[in-house]
Short mmCIF file of C-alpha atoms and ligand atoms in Angstrom, two decimals:
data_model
loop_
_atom_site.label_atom_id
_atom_site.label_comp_id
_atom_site.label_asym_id
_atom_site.label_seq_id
_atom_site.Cartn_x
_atom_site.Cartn_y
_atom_site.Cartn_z
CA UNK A 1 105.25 120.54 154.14
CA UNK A 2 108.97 121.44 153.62
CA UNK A 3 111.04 121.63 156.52
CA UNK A 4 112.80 125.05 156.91
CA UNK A 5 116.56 125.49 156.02
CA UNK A 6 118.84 125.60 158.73
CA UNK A 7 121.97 126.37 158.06
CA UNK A 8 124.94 126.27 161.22
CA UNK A 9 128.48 127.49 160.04
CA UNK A 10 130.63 125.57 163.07
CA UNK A 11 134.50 126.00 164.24
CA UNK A 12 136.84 124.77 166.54
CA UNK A 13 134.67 125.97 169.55
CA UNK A 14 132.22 123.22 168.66
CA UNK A 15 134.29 120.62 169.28
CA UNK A 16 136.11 122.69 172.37
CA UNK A 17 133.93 120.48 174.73
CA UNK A 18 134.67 117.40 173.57
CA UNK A 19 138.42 118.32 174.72
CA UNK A 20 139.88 119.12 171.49
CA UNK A 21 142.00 122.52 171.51
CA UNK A 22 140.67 125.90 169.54
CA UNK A 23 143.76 127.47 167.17
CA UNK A 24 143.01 131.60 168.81
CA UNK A 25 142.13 131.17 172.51
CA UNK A 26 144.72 131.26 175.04
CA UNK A 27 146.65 127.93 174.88
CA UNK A 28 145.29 127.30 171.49
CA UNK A 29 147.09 125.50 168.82
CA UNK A 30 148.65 128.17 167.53
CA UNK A 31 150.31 129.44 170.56
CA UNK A 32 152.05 125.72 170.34
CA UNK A 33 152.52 125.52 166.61
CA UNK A 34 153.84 127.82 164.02
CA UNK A 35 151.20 127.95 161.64
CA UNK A 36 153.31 128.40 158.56
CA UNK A 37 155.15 125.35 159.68
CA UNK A 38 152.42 122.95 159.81
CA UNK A 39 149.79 124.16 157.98
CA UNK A 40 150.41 125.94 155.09
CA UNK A 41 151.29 124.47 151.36
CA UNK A 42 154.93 126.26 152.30
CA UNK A 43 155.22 124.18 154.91
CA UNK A 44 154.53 121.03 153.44
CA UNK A 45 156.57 121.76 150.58
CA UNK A 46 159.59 122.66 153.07
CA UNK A 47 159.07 119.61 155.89
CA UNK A 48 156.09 117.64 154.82
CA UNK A 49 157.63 114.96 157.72
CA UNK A 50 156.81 117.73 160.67
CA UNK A 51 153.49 118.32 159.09
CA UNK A 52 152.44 114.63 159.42
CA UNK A 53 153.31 114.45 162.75
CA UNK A 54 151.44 117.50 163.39
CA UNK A 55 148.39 115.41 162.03
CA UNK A 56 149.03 112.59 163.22
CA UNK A 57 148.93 114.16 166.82
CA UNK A 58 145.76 115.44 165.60
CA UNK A 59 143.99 111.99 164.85
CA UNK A 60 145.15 110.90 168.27
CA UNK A 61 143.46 113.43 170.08
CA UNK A 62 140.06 112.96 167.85
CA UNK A 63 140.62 108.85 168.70
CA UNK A 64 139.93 109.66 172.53
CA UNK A 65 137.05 112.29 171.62
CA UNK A 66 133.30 111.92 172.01
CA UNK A 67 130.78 114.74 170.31
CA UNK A 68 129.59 116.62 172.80
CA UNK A 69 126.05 117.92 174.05
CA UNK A 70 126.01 120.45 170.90
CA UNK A 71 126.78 118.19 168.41
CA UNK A 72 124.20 115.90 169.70
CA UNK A 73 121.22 118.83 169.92
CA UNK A 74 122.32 119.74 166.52
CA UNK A 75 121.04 116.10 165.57
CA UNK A 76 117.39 116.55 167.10
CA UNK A 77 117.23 119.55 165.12
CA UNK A 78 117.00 117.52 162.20
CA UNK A 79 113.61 117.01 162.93
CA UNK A 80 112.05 120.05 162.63
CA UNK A 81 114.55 121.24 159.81
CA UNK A 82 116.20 120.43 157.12
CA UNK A 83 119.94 121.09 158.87
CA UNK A 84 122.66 121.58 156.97
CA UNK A 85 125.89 121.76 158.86
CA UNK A 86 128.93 123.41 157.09
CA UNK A 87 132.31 122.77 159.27
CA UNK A 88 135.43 124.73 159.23
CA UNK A 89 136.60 121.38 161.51
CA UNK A 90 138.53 118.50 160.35
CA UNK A 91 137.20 116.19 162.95
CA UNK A 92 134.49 113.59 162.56
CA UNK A 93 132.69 114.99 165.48
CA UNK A 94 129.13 115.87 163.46
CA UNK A 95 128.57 113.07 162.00
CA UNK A 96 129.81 110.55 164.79
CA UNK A 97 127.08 112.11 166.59
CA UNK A 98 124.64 111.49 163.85
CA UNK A 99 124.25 114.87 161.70
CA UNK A 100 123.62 113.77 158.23
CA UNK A 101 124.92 116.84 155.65
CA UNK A 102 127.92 117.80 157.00
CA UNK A 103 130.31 119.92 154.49
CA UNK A 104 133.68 119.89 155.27
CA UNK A 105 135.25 123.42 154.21
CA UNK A 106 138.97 122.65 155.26
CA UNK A 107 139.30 119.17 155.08
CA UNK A 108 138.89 116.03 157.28
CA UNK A 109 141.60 114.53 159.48
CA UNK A 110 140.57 110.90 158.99
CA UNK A 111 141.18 111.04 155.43
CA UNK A 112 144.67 111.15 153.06
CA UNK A 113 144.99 111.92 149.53
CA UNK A 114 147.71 110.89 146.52
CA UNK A 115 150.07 113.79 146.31
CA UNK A 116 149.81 112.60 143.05
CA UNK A 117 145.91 112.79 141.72
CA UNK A 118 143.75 114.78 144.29
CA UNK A 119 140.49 112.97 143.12
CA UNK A 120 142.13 109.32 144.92
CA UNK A 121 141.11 109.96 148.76
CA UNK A 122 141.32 107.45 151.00
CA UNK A 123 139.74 106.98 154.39
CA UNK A 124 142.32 106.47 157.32
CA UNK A 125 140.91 103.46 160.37
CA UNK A 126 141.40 104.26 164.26
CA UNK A 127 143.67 101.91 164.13
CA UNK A 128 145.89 102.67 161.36
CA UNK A 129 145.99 106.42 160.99
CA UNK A 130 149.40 107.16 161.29
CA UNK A 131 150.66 108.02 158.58
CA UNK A 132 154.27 109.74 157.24
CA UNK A 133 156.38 110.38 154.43
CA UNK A 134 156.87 106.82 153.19
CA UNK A 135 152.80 105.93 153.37
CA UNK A 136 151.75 105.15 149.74
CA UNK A 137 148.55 103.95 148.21
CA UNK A 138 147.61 101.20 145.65
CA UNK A 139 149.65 103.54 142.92
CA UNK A 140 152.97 103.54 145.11
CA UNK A 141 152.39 107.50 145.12
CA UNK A 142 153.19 109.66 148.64
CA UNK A 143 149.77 110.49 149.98
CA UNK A 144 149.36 114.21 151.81
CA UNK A 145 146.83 115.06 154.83
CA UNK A 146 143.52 115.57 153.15
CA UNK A 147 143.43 119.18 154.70
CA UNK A 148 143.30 122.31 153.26
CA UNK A 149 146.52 124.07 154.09
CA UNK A 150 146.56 128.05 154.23
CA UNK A 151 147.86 129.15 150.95
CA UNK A 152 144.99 126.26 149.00
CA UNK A 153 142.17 127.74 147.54
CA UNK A 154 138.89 126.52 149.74
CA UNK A 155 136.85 124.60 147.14
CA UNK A 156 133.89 123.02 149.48
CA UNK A 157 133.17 127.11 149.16
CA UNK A 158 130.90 127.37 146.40
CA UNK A 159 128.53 124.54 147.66
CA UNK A 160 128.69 126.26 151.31
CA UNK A 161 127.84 130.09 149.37
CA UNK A 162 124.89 127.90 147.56
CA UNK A 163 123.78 126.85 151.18
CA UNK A 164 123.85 129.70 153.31
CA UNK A 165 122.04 131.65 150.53
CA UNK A 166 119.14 129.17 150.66
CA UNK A 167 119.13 129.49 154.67
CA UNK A 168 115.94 130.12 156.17
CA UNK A 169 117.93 130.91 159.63
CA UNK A 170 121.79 131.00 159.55
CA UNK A 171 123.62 130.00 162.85
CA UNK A 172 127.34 130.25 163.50
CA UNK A 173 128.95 128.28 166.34
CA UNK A 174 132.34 128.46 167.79
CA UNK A 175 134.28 130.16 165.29
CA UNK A 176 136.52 133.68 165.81
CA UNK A 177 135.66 134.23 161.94
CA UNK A 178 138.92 135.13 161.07
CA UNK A 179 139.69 133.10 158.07
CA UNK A 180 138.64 133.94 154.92
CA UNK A 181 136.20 132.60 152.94
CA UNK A 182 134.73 130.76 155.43
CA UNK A 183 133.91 133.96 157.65
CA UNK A 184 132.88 135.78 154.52
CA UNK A 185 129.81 133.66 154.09
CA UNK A 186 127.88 135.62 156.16
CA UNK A 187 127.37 137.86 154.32
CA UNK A 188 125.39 135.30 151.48
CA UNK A 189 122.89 135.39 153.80
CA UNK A 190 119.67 137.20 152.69
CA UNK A 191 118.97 140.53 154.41
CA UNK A 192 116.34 138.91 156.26
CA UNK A 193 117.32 136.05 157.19
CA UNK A 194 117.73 135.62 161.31
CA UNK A 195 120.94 134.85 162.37
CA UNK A 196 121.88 133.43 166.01
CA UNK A 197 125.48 133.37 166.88
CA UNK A 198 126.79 131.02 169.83
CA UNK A 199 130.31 131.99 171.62
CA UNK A 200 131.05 132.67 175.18
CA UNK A 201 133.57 135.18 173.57
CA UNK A 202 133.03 138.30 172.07
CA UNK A 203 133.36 137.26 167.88
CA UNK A 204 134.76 139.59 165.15
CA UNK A 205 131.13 139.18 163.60
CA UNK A 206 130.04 141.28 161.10
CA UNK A 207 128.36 144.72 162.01
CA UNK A 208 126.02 145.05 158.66
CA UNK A 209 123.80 142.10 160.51
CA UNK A 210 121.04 141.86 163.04
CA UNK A 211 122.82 138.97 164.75
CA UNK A 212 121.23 137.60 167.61
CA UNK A 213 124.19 136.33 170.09
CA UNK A 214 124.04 133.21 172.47
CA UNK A 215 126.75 134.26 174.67
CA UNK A 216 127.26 130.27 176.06
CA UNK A 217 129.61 127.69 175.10
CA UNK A 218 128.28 124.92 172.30
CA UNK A 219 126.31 122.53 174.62
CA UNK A 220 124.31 124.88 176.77
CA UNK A 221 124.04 127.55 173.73
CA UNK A 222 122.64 124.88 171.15
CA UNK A 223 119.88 123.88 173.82
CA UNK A 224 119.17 127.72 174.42
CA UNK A 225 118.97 128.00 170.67
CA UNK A 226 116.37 125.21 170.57
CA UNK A 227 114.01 126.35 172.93
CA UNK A 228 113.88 130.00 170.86
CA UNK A 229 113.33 128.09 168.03
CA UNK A 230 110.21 125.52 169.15
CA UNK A 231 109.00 128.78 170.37
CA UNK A 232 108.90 130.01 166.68
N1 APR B 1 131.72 126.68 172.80
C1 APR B 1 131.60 127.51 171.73
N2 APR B 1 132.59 128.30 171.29
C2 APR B 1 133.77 128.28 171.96
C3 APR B 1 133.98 127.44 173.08
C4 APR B 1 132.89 126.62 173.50
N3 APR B 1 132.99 125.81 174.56
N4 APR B 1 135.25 127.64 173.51
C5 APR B 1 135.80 128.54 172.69
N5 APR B 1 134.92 128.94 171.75
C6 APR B 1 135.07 129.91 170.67
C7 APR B 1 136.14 130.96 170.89
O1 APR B 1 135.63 132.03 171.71
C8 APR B 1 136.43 131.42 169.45
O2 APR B 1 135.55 132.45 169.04
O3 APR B 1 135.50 129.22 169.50
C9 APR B 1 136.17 130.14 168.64
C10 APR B 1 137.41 129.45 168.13
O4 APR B 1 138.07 130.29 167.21
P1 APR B 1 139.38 129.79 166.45
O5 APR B 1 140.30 129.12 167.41
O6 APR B 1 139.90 130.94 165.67
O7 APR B 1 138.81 128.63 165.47
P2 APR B 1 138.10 128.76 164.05
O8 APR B 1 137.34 130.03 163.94
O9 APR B 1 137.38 127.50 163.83
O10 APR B 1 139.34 128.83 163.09
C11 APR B 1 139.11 128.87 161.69
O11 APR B 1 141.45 128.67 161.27
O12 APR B 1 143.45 127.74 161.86
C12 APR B 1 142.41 127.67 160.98
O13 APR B 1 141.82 125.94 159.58
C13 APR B 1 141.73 126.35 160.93
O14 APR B 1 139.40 125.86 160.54
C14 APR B 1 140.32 126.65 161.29
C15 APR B 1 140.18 128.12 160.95
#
């Protein structure tokens, strides 16, 4: 028999446990960052050396981070569904803890790309990940965080729409969906598909929707989220 479609939309409060700061919440990355500075195509035209070290900083935290209790329960789910996990992260959290279709919507933080031909992406090593305005690849071409920056069109988005219109149940973890398109997929869901959203915050989610909330952080809301489901 065919394994039902489960489909999880995750963001920054999925890895939040694991120690790695959210961009909205108090104390959030974008209280300590200008946004347009570091991660927008602007701002990498303007100062692409600050927006390295921005990333840089980045891989450093991710090198002392371990998935946490929902990325792990998000693996068992595997076997009763056929999961499909589409991340607004750029950390390697997922699939370090053993997911196995992860999409990456904005980018991944391990990985660098010629400045020159987007298609040459290379992946960075624990220990050698810092990289900065004189890092070149095999071509002697500048390589650029393999991120995309505000101001980039999004285009992991057509596979994700594809996804979350197949989903047998939709759920959406950890994310104030306030970015567009990723909090626009949503609403590719079919009408009656049952959607579960886990965030100990009230979420800007959309009204049109019978959304069932999980109002618990990642770890203890993805185990609550399994027991409704084996009850299914
Ligand atoms: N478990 C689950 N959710 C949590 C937890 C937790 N322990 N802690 C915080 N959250 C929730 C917050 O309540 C909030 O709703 O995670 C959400 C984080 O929201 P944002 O910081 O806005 O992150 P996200 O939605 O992923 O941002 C989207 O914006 O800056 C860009 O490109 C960046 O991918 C990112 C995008």
């Amino acid at each position: 028999m065919n394994k039902k479609k489960l489909i999880i939309l995750t963001g920054a409060g999925m890895s939040a446990e694991s120690g790695i700061s959210t961009f909205r919440d108090s104390g959030g990355l974008w209280e300590q960052y200008n946004v347009e500075d570091v991660a927008s195509i602007e701002g990498w035209y303007r100062n692409p050396a600050l927006v390295h070290q921005f990333y840089n900083a980045r891989r450093k935290q991710l090198l002392t981070a371990q998935p946490n209790m929902g990325h792990c329960g998000l693996v068992e789910l595997e076997e009763q569904y056929d999961v499909h996990i589409i991340t607004q992260n750029v950390d390697n959290l997922h699939e370090r803890a053993g997911s196995t279709k992860v999409l990456h919507l904005h980018g991944e933080l391990m990985k660098v790309r010629s400045t020159r031909n987007e298609s040459r992406i290379y992946e960075l090593t624990p220990d050698n990940c810092e990289v900065d305005t004189d890092t070149r690849d095999e071509y002697g071409d500048p390589v650029r965080p393999h991120i995309v920056f505000f101001g980039e069109a999004v285009p992991m988005i057509n596979p994700a729409i594809d996804l979350v219109e197949q989903a047998d149940i939709l759920v959406i973890i950890g994310t104030s969906l306030n970015v567009y398109p990723a909090a626009g997929l949503v609403q590719y869901a079919h009408r009656d598909t049952p959607i579960y959203l886990i965030d100990p915050k009230p979420v800007n989610a959309p009204t049109n929707r019978n959304i069932h909330f999980i109002v618990k952080g990642a770890g203890e809301g993805v185990a609550e989220l399994k027991n409704i489901l084996l009850k299914q």
